[in-house]
Coordinates of C-alpha atoms and ligand atoms in Angstrom, one line a residue:
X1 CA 0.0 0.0 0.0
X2 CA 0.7 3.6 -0.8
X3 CA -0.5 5.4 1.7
X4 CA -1.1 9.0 1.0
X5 CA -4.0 10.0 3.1
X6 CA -2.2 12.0 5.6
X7 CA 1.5 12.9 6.9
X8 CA -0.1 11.1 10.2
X9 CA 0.8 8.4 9.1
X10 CA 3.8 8.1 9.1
X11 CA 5.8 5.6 11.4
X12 CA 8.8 6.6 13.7
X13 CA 12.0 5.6 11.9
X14 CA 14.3 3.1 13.3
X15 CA 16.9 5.8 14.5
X16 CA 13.9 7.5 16.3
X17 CA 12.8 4.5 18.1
X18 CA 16.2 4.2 19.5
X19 CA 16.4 8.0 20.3
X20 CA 13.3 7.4 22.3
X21 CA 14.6 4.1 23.7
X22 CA 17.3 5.6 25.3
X23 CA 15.3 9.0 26.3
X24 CA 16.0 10.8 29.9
X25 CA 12.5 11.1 31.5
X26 CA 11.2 11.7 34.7
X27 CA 7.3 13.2 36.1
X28 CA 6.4 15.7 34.0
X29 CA 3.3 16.7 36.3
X30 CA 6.0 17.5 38.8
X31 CA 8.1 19.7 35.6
X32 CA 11.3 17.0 36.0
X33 CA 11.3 15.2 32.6
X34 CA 14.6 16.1 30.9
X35 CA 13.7 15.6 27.7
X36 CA 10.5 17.1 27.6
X37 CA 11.9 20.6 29.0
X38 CA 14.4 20.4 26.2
X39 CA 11.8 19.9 23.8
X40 CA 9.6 22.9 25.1
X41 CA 12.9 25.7 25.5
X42 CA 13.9 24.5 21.9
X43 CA 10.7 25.0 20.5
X44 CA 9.9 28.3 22.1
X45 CA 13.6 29.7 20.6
X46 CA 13.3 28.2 17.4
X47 CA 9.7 30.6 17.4
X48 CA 11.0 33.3 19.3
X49 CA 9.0 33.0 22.3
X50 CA 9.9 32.6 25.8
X51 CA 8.2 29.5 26.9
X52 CA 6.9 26.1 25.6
X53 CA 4.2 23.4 26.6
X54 CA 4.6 19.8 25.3
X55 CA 0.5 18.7 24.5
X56 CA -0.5 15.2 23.3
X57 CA -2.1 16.5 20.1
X58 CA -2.2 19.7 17.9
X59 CA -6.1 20.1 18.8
X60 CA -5.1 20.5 22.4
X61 CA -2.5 22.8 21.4
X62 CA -4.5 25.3 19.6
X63 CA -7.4 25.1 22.6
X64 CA -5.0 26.4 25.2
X65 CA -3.6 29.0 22.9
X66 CA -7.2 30.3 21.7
X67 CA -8.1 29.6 25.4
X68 CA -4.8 31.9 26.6
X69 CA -6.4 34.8 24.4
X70 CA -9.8 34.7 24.2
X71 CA -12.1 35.2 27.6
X72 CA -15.3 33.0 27.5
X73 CA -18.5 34.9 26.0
X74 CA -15.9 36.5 22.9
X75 CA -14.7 36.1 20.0
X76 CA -12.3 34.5 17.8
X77 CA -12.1 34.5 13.8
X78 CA -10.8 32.4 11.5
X79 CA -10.9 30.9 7.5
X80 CA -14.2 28.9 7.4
X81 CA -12.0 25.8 6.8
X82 CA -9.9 26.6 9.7
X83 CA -9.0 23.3 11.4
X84 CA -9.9 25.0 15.0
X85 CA -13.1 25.7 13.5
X86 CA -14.1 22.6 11.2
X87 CA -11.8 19.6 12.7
X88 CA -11.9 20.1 16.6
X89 CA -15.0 19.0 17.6
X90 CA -16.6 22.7 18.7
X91 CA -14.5 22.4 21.6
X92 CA -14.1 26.1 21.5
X93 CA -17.3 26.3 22.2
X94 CA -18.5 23.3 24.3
X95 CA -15.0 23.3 26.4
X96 CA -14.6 27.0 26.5
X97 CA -17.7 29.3 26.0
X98 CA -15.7 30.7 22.8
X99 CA -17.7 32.0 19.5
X100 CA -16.2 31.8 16.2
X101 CA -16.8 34.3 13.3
X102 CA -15.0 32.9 9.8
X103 CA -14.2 34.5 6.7
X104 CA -14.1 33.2 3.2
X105 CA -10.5 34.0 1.9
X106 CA -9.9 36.2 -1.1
X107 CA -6.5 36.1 -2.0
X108 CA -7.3 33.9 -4.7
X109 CA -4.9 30.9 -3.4
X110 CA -7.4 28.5 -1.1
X111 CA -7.5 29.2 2.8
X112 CA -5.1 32.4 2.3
X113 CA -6.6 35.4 3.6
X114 CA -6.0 39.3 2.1
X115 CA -6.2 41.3 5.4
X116 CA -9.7 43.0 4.3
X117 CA -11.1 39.1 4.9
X118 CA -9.9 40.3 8.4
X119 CA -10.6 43.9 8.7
X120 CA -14.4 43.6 7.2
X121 CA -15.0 41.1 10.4
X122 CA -13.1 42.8 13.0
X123 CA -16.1 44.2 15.9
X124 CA -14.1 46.3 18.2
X125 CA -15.7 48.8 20.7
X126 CA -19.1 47.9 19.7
X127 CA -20.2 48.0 23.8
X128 CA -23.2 46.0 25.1
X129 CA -24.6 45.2 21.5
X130 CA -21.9 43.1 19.6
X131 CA -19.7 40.2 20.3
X132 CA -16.2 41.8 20.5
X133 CA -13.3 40.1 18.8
X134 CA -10.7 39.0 21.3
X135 CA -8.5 37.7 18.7
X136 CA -7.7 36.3 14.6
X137 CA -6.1 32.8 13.8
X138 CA -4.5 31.9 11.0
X139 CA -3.2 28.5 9.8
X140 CA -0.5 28.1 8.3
X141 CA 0.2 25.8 6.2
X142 CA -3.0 25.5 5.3
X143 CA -4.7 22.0 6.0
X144 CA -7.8 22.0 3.9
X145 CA -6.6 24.8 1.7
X146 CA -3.8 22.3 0.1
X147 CA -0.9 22.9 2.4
X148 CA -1.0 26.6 1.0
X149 CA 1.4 29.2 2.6
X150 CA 0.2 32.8 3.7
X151 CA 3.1 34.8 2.4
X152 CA 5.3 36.8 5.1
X153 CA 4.5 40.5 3.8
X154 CA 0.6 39.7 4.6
X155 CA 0.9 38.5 7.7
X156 CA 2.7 41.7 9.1
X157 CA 0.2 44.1 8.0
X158 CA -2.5 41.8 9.7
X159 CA -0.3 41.7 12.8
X160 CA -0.2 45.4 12.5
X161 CA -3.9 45.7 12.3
X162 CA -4.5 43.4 14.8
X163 CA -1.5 45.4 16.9
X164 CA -3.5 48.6 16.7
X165 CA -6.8 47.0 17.3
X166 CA -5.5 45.3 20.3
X167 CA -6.7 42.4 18.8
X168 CA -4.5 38.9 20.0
X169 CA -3.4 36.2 17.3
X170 CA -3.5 32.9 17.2
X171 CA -0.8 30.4 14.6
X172 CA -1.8 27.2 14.1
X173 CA 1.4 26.1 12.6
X174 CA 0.4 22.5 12.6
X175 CA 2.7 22.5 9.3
X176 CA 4.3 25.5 10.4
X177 CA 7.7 23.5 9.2
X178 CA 6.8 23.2 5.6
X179 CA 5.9 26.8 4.9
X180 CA 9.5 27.4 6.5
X181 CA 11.1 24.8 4.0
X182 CA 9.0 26.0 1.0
X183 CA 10.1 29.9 1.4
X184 CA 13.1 29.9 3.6
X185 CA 11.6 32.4 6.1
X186 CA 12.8 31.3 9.3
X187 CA 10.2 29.9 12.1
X188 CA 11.1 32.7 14.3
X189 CA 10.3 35.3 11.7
X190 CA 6.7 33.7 11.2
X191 CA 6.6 33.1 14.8
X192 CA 6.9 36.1 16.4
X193 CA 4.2 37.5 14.7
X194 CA 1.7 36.0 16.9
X195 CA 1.0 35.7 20.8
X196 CA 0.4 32.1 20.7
X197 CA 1.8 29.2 18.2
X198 CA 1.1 25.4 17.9
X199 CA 3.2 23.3 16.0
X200 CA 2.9 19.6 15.2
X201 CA 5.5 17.0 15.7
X202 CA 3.4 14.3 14.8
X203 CA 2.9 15.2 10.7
X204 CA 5.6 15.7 8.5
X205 CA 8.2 16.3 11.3
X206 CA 7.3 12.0 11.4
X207 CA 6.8 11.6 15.4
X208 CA 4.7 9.9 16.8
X209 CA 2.8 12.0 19.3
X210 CA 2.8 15.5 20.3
X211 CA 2.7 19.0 19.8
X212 CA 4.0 22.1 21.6
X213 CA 2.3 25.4 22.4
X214 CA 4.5 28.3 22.7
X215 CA 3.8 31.9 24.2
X216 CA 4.8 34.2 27.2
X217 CA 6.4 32.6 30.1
X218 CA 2.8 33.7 31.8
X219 CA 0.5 32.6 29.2
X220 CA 2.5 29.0 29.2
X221 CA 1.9 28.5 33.1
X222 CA -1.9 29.3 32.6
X223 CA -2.1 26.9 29.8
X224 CA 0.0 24.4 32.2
X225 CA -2.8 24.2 34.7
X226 CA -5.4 24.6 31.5
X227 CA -4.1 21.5 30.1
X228 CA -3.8 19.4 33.5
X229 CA -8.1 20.1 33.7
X230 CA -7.9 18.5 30.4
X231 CA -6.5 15.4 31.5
X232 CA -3.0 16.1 29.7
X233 CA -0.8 16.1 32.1
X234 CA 1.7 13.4 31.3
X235 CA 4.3 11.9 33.6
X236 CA 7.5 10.2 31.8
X237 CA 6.0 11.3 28.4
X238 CA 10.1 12.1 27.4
X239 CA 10.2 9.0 25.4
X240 CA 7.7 10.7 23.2
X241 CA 9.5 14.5 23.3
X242 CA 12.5 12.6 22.3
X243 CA 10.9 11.6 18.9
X244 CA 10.1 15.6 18.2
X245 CA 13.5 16.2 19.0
X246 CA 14.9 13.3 17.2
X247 CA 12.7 15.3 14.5
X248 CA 14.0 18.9 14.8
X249 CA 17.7 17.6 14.6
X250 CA 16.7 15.6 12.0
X251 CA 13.8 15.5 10.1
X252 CA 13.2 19.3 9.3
X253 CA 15.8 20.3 5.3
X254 CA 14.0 16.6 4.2
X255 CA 10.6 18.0 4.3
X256 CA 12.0 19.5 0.7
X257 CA 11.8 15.9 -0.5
X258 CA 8.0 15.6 0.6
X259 CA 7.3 19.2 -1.8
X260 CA 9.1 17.3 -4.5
X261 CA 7.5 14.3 -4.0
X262 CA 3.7 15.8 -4.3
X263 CA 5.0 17.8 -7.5
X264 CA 6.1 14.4 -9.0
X265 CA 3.0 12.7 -7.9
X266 CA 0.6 15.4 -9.3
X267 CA 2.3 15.9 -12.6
X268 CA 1.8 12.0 -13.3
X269 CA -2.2 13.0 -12.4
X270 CA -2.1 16.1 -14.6
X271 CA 0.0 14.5 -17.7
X272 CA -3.6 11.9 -17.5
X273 CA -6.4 14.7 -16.7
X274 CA -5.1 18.6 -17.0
X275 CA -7.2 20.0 -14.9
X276 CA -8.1 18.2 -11.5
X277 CA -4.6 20.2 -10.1
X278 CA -4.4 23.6 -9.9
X279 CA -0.5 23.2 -9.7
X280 CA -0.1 26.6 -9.5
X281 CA -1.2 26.4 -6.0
X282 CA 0.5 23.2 -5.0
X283 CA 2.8 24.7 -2.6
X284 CA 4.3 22.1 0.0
X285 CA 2.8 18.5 0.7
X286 CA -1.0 18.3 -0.1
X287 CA -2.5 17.9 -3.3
X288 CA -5.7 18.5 -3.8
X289 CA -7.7 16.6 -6.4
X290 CA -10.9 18.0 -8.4
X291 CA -12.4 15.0 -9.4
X292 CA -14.9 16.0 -11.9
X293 CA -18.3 14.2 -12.0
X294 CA -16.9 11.0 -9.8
X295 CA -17.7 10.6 -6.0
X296 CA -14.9 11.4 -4.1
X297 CA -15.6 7.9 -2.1
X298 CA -15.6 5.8 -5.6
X299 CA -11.9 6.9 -6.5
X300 CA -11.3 6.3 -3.1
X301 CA -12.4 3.1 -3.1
X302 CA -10.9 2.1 -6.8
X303 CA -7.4 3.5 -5.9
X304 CA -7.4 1.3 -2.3
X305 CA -7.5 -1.9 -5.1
X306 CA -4.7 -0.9 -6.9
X307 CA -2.9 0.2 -3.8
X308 CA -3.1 3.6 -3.3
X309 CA -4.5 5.1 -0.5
X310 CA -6.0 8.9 -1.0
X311 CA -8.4 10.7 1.3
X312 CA -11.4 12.9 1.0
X313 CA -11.6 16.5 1.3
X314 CA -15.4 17.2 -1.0
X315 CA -17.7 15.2 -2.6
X316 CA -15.6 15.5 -5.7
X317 CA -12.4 16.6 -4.1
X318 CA -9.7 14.5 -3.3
X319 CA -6.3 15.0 -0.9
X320 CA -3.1 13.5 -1.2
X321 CA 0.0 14.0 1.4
X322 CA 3.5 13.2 0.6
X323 CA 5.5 12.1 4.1
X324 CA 8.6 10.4 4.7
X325 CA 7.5 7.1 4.4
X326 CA 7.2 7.4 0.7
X327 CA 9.7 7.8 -2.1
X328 CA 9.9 9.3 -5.1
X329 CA 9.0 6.3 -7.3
X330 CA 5.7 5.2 -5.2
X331 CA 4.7 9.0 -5.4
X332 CA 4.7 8.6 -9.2
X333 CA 3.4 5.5 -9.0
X334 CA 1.3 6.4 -7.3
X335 CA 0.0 9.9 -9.3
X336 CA -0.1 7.2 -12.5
X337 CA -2.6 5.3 -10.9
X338 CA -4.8 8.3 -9.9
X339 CA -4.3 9.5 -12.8
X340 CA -5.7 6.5 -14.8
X341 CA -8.4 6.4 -12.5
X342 CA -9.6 10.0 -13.2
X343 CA -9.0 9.8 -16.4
X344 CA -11.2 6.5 -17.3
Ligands
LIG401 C1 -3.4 17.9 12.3 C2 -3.7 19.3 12.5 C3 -3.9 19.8 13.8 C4 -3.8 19.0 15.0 O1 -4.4 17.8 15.0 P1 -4.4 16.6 16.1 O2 -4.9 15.5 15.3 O3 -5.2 17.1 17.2 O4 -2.9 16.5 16.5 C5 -4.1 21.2 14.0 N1 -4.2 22.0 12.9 C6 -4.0 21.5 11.6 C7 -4.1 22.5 10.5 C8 -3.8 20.2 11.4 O5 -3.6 19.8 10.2

């Protein structure tokens, strides 16, 4: 099987097992596990902020940022296909008492927003009448948008919007690490345009748990105690900070060979059926697939028998993810198959 539903998938690698084998640990309830205080100081450099918090999964990462920003009865807004609004289970909302306004980006690439998106949804001041906004998010890459990357430039005019209207931000850098590889700007740059950022160790980075939060030294302890209420406080959970740091020493430059990879695979779809890519917006590891009059679930379903797996985004659209644990060959392999398949 080709497996291209998702960079979760992915397996650690033999040479991550054994940095987690031998991983320092100790009770991180009690903040004495080695390896995940490492993990949270490095991360929080690498995105020029002070403090880190290591959290079982990206969704509880982005719930104690938004939670650090956002008081309950306000605010936040986002792109409708935001993952914290579409893929978190309302837990904004039903853990939180936290609204959610989304705009439809314009920009003309999917899921990147022009900062009138922002400005035309902004409520500020509006007294006892409206919902205020406490705060914006932006993901980046974006997830359902086809691992698309909000360029540098547009993100500091939003943070300068956002600065005047005292308005917090929110990254949900889930992918964060691609958008880095794809332009070169360095995390910290992206980074320290926001007051909170969640990045993912368990996609692309090929880990096999975890994500860290990072923000203020303060915000961090709030979120510390938010995320014990949650049931996340982990004891000699260093085995698993030692994969995500097995992955920043190792597994960030070969994230190039995953854009590659997805260029190879979706030329092999395109050279069958010119228009189900928009190539021009393939940007890091997701393609995204129109596929014409067909159900989604049927190519699905007729690419699983010829040993390719592919996942669902729309009706008719369909998602593939390069990750580590494919090559170059199976990705075109892979992209003639599809191909064939959309094509017939
Ligand atoms: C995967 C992902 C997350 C976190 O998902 P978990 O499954 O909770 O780890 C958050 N944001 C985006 C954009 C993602 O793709």
């Amino acid at each position: 099987m080709i497996d291209l539903r998702s960079d979760t998938v992915t397996r650690p690698t033999a040479q991550m097992r054994q940095a987690m084998a031998t991983a320092p640990v100790g009770d991180d309830v009690y903040g004495e596990d080695p390896s995940i205080n490492e993990l949270e100081a490095r991360t929080a450099e690498l995105l020029g902020h002070e403090a880190g918090l290591f959290c079982p999964s990206g969704s509880m990462a982005n719930m104690l940022g938004v939670w650090s920003l956002v008081p309950v009865g306000r605010e936040i807004l986002c792109d409708r296909r935001a993952h914290i609004v579409r893929a978190e289970m309302g837990a904004h909302a039903a853990l939180n008492g936290i609204t959610m306004r989304t705009w439809t980006s314009s920009s003309g690439t999917p899921g990147i927003a022009r900062t009138s998106d922002i400005t035309d949804l902004l409520e500020l001041g509006c007294g006892p009448y409206l919902v205020e906004t406490a705060a914006i998010e932006i993901e980046n890459t974006h997830n359902f948008g086809g691992g698309t990357i909000h360029p540098i430039e547009t993100l500091r005019e939003i943070r300068e919007i956002c600065r005047q209207g005292g308005v917090a931000m929110h990254l949900d850098g889930a992918r964060l690490w691609n958008a880095h590889v794809a332009t070169g700007v360095p995390m910290r740059e992206y980074g320290s345009l926001f007051d909170t950022v969640s990045v993912c160790y368990s996609k692309g980075m090929g880990a096999p748990v975890g994500s860290v939060l990072v923000s203020s030294a303060q915000r961090i302890a709030e979120a510390r105690v938010q995320r014990k209420r949650l049931g996340g406080g982990m004891r000699q959970a260093g085995i698993l900070a030692a994969a995500a740091l097995y992955a920043l020493d190792h597994h960030i430059d070969r994230l190039a060979d995953d854009h590659a990879n997805a260029r190879l695979f979706a030329e092999q779809v395109t050279a069958a059926v010119p228009a189900a890519i928009d190539l021009e917006h393939l940007a890091t590891n997701i393609v995204v697939m129109d596929a014409g009059e067909r159900l989604a679930a049927d190519v699905i379903a007729a690419a699983a028998d010829r040993g390719v797996r592919i996942s669902k985004v729309g009706a008719h659209q369909l998602r593939a993810v390069t990750h580590l644990g494919i090559d170059a060959d199976q990705c075109r392999e892979a992209g003639r198959i599809v191909g064939e398949l959309l094509a017939s």
